[in-house]
Coordinates of C-alpha atoms and ligand atoms in Angstrom, one line a residue:
X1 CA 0.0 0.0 0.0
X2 CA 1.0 3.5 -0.6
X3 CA 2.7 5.5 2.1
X4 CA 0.6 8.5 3.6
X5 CA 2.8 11.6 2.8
X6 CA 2.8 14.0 6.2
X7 CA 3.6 17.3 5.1
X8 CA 5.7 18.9 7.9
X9 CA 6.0 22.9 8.7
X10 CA 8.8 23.6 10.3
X11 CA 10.6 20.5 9.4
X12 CA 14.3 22.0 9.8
X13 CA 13.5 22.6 13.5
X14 CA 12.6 21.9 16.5
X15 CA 8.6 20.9 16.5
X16 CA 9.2 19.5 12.5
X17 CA 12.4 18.3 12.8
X18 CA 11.3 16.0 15.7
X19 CA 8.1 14.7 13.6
X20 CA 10.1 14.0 10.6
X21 CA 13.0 11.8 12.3
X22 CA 9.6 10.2 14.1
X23 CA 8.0 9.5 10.9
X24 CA 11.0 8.2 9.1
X25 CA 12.3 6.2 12.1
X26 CA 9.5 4.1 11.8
X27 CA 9.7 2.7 7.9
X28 CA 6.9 -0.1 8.9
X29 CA 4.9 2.9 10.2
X30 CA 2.8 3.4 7.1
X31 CA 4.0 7.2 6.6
X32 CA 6.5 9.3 4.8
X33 CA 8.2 12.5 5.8
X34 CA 7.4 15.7 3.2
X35 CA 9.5 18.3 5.1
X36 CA 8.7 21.9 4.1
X37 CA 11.5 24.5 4.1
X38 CA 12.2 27.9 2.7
X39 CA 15.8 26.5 1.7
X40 CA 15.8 23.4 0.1
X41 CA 20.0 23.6 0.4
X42 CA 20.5 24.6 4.0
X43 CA 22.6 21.4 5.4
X44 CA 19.2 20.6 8.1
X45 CA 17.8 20.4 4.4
X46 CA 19.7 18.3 2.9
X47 CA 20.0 15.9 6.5
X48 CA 16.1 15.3 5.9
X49 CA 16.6 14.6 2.7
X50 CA 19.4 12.0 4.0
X51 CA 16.8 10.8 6.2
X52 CA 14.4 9.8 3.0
X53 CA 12.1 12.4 3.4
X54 CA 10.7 14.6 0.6
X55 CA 11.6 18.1 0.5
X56 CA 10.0 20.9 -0.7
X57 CA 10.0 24.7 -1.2
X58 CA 7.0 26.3 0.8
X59 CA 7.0 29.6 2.8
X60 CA 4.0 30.0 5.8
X61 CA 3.7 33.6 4.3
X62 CA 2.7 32.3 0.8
X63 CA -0.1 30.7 0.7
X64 CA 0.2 29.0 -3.0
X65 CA 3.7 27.8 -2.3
X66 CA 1.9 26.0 1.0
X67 CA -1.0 24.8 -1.5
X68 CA 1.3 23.7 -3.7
X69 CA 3.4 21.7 -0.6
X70 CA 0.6 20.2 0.8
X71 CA -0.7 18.6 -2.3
X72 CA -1.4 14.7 -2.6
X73 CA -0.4 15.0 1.3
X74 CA -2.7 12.6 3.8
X75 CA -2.0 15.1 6.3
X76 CA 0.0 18.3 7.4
X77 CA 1.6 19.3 10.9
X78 CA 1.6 23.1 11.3
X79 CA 3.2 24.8 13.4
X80 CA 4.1 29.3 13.7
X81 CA 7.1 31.1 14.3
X82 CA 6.6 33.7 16.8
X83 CA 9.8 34.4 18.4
X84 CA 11.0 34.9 14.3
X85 CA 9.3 38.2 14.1
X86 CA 7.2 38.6 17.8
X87 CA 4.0 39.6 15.4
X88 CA 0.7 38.1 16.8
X89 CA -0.9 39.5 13.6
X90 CA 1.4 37.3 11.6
X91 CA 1.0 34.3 13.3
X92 CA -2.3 34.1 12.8
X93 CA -2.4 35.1 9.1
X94 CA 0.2 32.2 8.9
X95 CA -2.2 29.8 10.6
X96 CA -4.8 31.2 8.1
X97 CA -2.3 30.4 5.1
X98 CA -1.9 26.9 6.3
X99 CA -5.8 26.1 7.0
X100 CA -6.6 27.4 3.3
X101 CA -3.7 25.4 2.0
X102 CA -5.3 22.3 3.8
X103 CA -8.4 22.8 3.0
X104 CA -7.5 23.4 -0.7
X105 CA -5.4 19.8 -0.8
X106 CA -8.5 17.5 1.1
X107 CA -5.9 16.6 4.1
X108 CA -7.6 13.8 6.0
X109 CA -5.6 15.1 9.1
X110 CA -4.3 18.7 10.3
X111 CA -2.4 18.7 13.5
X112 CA -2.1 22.7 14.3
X113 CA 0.2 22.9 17.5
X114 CA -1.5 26.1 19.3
X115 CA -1.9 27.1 22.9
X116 CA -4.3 28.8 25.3
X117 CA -6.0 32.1 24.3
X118 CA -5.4 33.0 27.8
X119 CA -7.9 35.9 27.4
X120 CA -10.2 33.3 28.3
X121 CA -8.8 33.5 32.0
X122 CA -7.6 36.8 32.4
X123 CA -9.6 39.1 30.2
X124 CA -8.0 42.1 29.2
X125 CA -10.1 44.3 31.6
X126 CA -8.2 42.1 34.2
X127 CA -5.3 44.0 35.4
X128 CA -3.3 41.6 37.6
X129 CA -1.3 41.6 34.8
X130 CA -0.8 44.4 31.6
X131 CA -1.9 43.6 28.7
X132 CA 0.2 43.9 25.5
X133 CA 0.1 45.2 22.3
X134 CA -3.2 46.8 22.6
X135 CA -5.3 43.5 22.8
X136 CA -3.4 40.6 24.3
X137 CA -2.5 39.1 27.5
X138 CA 0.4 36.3 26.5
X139 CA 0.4 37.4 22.6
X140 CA 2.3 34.4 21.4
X141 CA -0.1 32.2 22.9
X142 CA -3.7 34.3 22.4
X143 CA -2.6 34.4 18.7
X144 CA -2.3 30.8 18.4
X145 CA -5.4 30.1 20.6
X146 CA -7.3 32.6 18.3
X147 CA -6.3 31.2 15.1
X148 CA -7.8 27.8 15.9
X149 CA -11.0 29.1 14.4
X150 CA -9.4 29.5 10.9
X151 CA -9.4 25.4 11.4
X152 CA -12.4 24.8 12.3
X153 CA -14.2 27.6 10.0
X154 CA -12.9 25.1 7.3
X155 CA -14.6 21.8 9.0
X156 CA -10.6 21.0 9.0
X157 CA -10.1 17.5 10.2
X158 CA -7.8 18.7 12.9
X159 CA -6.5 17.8 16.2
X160 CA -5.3 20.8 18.5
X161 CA -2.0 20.3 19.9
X162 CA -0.8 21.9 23.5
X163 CA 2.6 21.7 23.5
X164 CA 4.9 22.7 27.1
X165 CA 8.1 24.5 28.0
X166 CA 10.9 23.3 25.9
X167 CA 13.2 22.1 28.2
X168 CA 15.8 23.3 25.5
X169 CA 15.2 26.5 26.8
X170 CA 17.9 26.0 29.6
X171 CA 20.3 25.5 26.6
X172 CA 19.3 27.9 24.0
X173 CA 16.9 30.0 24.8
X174 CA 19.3 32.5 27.7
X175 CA 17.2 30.6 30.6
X176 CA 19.7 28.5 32.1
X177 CA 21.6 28.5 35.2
X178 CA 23.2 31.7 35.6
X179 CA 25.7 33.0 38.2
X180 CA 24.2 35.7 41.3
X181 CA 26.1 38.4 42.6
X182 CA 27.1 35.6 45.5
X183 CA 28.9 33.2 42.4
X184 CA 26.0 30.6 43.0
X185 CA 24.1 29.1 40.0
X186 CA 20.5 30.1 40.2
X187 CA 17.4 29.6 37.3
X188 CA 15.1 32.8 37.6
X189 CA 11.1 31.7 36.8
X190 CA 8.4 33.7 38.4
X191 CA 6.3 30.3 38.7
X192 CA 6.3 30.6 42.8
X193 CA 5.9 27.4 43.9
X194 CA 3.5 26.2 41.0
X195 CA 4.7 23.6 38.5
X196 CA 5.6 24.9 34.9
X197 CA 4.9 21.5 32.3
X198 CA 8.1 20.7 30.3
X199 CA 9.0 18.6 27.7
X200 CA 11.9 17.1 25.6
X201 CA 11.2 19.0 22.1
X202 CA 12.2 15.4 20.3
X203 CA 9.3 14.4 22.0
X204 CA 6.5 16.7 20.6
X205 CA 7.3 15.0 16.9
X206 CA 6.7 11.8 18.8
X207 CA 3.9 12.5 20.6
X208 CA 2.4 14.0 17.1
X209 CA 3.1 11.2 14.8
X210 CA 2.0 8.8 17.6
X211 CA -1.2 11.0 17.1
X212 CA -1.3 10.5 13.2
X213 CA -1.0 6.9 14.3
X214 CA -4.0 7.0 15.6
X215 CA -5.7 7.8 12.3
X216 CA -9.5 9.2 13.0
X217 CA -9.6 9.0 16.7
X218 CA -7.6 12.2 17.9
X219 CA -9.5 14.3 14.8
X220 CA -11.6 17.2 16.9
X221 CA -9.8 17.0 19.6
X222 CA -7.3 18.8 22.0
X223 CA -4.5 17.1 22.9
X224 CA -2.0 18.2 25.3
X225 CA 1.3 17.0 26.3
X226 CA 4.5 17.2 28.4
X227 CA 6.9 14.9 29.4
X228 CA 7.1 16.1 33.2
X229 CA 5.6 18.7 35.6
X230 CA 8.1 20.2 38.1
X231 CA 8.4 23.5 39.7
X232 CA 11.4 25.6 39.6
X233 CA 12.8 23.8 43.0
X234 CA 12.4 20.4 41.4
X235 CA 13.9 21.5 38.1
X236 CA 16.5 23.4 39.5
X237 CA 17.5 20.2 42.0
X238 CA 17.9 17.9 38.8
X239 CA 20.4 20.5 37.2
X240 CA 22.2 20.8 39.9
X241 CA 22.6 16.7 40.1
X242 CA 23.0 16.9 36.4
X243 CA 25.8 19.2 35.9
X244 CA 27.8 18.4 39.6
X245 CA 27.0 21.9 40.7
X246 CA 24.4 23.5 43.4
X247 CA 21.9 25.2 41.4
X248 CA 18.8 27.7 43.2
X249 CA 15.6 28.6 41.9
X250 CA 15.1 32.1 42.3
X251 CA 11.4 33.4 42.4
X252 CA 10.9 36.3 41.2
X253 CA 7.4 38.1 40.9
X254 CA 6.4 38.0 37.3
X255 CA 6.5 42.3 37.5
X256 CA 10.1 41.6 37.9
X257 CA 10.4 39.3 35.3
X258 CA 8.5 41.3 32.9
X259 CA 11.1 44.2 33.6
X260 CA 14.0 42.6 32.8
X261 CA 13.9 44.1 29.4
X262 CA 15.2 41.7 26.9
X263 CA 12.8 41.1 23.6
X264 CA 9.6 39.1 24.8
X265 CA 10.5 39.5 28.5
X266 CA 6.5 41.0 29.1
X267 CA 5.1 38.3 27.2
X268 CA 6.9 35.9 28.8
X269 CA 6.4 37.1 32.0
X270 CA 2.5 36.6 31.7
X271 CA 3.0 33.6 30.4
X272 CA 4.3 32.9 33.3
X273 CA 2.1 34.2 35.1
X274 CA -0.6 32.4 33.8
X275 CA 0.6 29.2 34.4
X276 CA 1.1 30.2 37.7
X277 CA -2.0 31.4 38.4
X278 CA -4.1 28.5 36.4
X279 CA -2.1 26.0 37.3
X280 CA -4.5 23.2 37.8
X281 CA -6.2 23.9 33.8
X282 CA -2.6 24.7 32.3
X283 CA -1.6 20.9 33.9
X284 CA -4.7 19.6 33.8
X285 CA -4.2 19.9 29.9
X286 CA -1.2 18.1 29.7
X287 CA -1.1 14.6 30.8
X288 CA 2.5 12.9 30.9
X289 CA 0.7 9.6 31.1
X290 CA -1.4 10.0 27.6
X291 CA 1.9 11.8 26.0
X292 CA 3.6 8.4 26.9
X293 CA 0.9 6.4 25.7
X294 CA 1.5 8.4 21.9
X295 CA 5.1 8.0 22.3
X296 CA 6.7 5.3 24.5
X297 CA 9.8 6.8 24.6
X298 CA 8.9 10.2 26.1
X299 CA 12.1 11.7 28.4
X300 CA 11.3 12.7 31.8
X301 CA 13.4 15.9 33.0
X302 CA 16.1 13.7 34.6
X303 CA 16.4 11.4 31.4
X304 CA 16.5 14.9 29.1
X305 CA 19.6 15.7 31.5
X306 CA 21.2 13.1 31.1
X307 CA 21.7 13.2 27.7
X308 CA 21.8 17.1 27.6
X309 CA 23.6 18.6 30.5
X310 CA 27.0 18.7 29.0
X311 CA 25.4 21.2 26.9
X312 CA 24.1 23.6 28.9
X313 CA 25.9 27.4 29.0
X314 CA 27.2 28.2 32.5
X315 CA 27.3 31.8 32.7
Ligands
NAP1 N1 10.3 27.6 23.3 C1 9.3 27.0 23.9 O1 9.4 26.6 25.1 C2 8.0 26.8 23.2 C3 7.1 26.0 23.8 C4 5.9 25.7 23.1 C5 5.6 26.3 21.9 N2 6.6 27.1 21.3 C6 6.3 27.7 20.0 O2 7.0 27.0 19.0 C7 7.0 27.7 17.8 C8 8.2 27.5 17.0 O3 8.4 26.2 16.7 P1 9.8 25.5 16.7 O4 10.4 25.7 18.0 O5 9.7 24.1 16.2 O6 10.6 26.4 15.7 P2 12.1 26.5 15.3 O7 12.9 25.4 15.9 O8 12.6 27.9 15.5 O9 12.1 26.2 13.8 C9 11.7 27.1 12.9 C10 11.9 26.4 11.5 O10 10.8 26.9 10.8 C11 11.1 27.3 9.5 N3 10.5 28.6 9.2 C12 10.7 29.8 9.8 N4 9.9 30.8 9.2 C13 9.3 30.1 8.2 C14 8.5 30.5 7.2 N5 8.1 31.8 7.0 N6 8.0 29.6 6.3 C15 8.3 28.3 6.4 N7 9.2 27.9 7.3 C16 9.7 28.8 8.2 C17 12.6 27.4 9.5 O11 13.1 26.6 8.5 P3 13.7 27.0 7.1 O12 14.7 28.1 7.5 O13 14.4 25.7 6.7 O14 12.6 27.5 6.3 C18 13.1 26.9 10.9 O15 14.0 25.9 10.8 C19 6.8 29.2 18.3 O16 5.7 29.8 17.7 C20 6.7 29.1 19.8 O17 5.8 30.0 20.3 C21 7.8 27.3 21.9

C-alpha cells in the first residue's frame, strides 16, 4: 500500500524536525516525511533529505507555495514562528495560510500545535497583569489560541495540539543557570511554587506522529502533552545533580520578570504568570501519562539531563 505523505512545517527545526525523524524512524509505520523549508540547500535540508524524506519549497507567508506543498499529502503538521518576528498579527495570518492550504489539498488530518487564548482567564479588563500590544494578555499564545478558528471555519479535520516548555530552553533560549552576585548558579522563573509543564522537544514529533498513528480518533480533539511537571525547586535540583553543581531557583514576581527588558520579556512574564495562576487547567491539559501512551519513549526531565547537560551554557 502506498505510504501516507505527512507534510511537515517547520521541518528543519525543533517541533518539525522531531516529527520528521519520528515518521521516518519508523519505515513499517505506514508514513512518509514531506519536510517543508524555505531552503531546500541549508545542510538541516539536505539531513532530511538524507533521512528519506521529501523536501520541498513552501514559505508560511505564501499561501500557494503551502498549496502547492501540501498537495497529494494525507496530512500536514503546522506549526508558527513567533519568536521569528514577535507579530501576533502574523502568526495568525500564517495559521490562516496553512488552513486554506489544507483545505485546498483535502488533508484527511491537520495537526495545528496552538496554545491557550489565555484571554479566556484573564480578560483584558483584568489587570493583575498588563496587557500587550493593545489587545493581548500572552500574545504568542492568544494568537495561536485565536487562530484555531481558521481550522475549524474550514470543517478541517484537525487535532489541536498543546505543547509545554521546551526544556531546551535552559540550553538555547538564555534561561539556564546563571551566576548571582554571591557566584551561585541560580534559574530565575516567576512560577512561585507552582509547577511549569516541560518537555523534551524530540518528544513533541513523537507524541504528534504517535497522534497521526491513531488515524481518525484524535480528529476534533485537543490534545496536550508534556513529558514532566516540576516546579522551579524540582527542576533546579535535577540540574544541579545533572551538571555536579548547586543550582537555586530564584522566584521572582512576574512584574520583575517582565522588567528585565530583553525582547519578549513581558510576554513571557505573563506567560508565566498564567501558568502560575491556572495552574491546575494549564496541567490539567497536559497529561504525561497520555503523551507516553502516543510515544513510548517520552524523556522525563532527569532522562533529558542526562543526555543534555553537558550542553548547557554556565554563565
Ligand atoms: N520555546 C518554547 O518553550 C516553546 C514551547 C511551546 C511552543 N513554542 C512555539 O513553538 C513555535 C516555534 O516552533 P519550533 O520551536 O519548532 O521552531 P524553530 O525550531 O525555531 O524552527 C523554525 C523552523 O521553521 C522554519 N520557518 C521559519 N519561518 C518560516 C516561514 N516563513 N515559512 C516556512 N518555514 C519557516 C525554519 O526553517 P527553514 O529556514 O528551513 O525554512 C526553521 O528551521 C513558536 O511559535 C513558539 O511560540 C515554543
Amino acid at each position: 500500500m502506498a505510504k501516507k505523505i505527512i507534510a511537515v512545517v517547520g521541518a528543519t527545526g525543533a517541533q518539525g524536525g522531531g516529527l520528521v525523524r519520528a515518521i521516518q524512524g519508523d519505515p513499517d509505520g505506514g508514513f512518509i516525511a514531506r519536510a517543508l523549508t524555505r531552503n531546500v540547500s541549508s545542510d538541516k535540508a539536505k539531513e532530511l533529505a538524507q533521512q528519506g524524506a521529501e523536501v520541498v519549497t513552501a514559505d508560511v507567508d505564501d499561501v500557494e507555495s503551502l498549496k502547492r506543498a501540501f498537495e497529494g499529502a494525507y496530512g500536514a503538521y503546522c506549526v508558527t514562528f513567533f519568536w521569528d518576528h514577535f507579530s501576533p498579527e502574523r502568526e495568525m495570518a500564517q495559521a490562516k495560510a496553512m488552513a486554506e492550504a489544507a483545505r485546498h489539498a483535502g488533508l484527511q488530518h491537520v495537526i495545528w500545535s496552538t496554545l491557550e487564548d489565555t484571554r479566556q482567564w484573564v480578560p483584558l479588563s483584568d489587570d493583575r497583569m498588563p496587557t500587550l500590544m493593545g489587545k493581548y494578555k500572552v500574545p504568542h499564545f492568544d494568537a495561536k489560541g485565536e487562530a484555531n478558528h481558521f481550522f475549524t471555519d474550514l470543517d478541517l479535520l484537525t487535532t489541536f495540539l498543546l505543547t509545554s516548555f521546551y526544556w531546551e530552553n535552559f540550553l538555547h533560549f538564555g534561561m539556564g543557570p546563571k551566576k548571582g552576585p554571591d557566584g551561585e548558579l541560580a534559574i530565575t522563573l516567576p512560577m512561585g511554587e507552582k509547577k511549569l509543564p516541560g518537555i523534551a522537544t524530540e518528544d513533541i514529533g513523537k507524541c504528534a506522529y504517535g497522534i497521526f498513528q491513531r488515524g481518525q480518533e484524535l480528529i476534533g480533539k485537543t490534545v496536550g502533552i508534556a513529558g514532566e511537571h516540576l516546579t522551579g525547586a524540582q527542576m533546579a535540583a535535577s540540574l544541579g545533580k545533572a551538571i555536579g553543581q548547586q543550582v537555586r531557583y530564584h522566584d521572582v514576581p512576574p512584574e520583575v520578570y517582565r522588567s528585565f527588558g530583553f525582547p519578549g520579556a513581558e510576554d513571557l512574564g505573563n506567560m508565566f504568570q498564567f501558568k502560575r495562576d491556572f495552574e491546575a487547567d494549564f496541567c490539567g491539559a497536559r497529561s504525561p501519562d497520555f503523551s507516553r501512551a502516543l510515544n513510548p519513549q517520552l524523556q522525563t526531565f532527569d532522562e533529558w539531563l542526562a543526555r543534555n547537560a553537558n550542553r548547557i551554557p554556565l554563565e
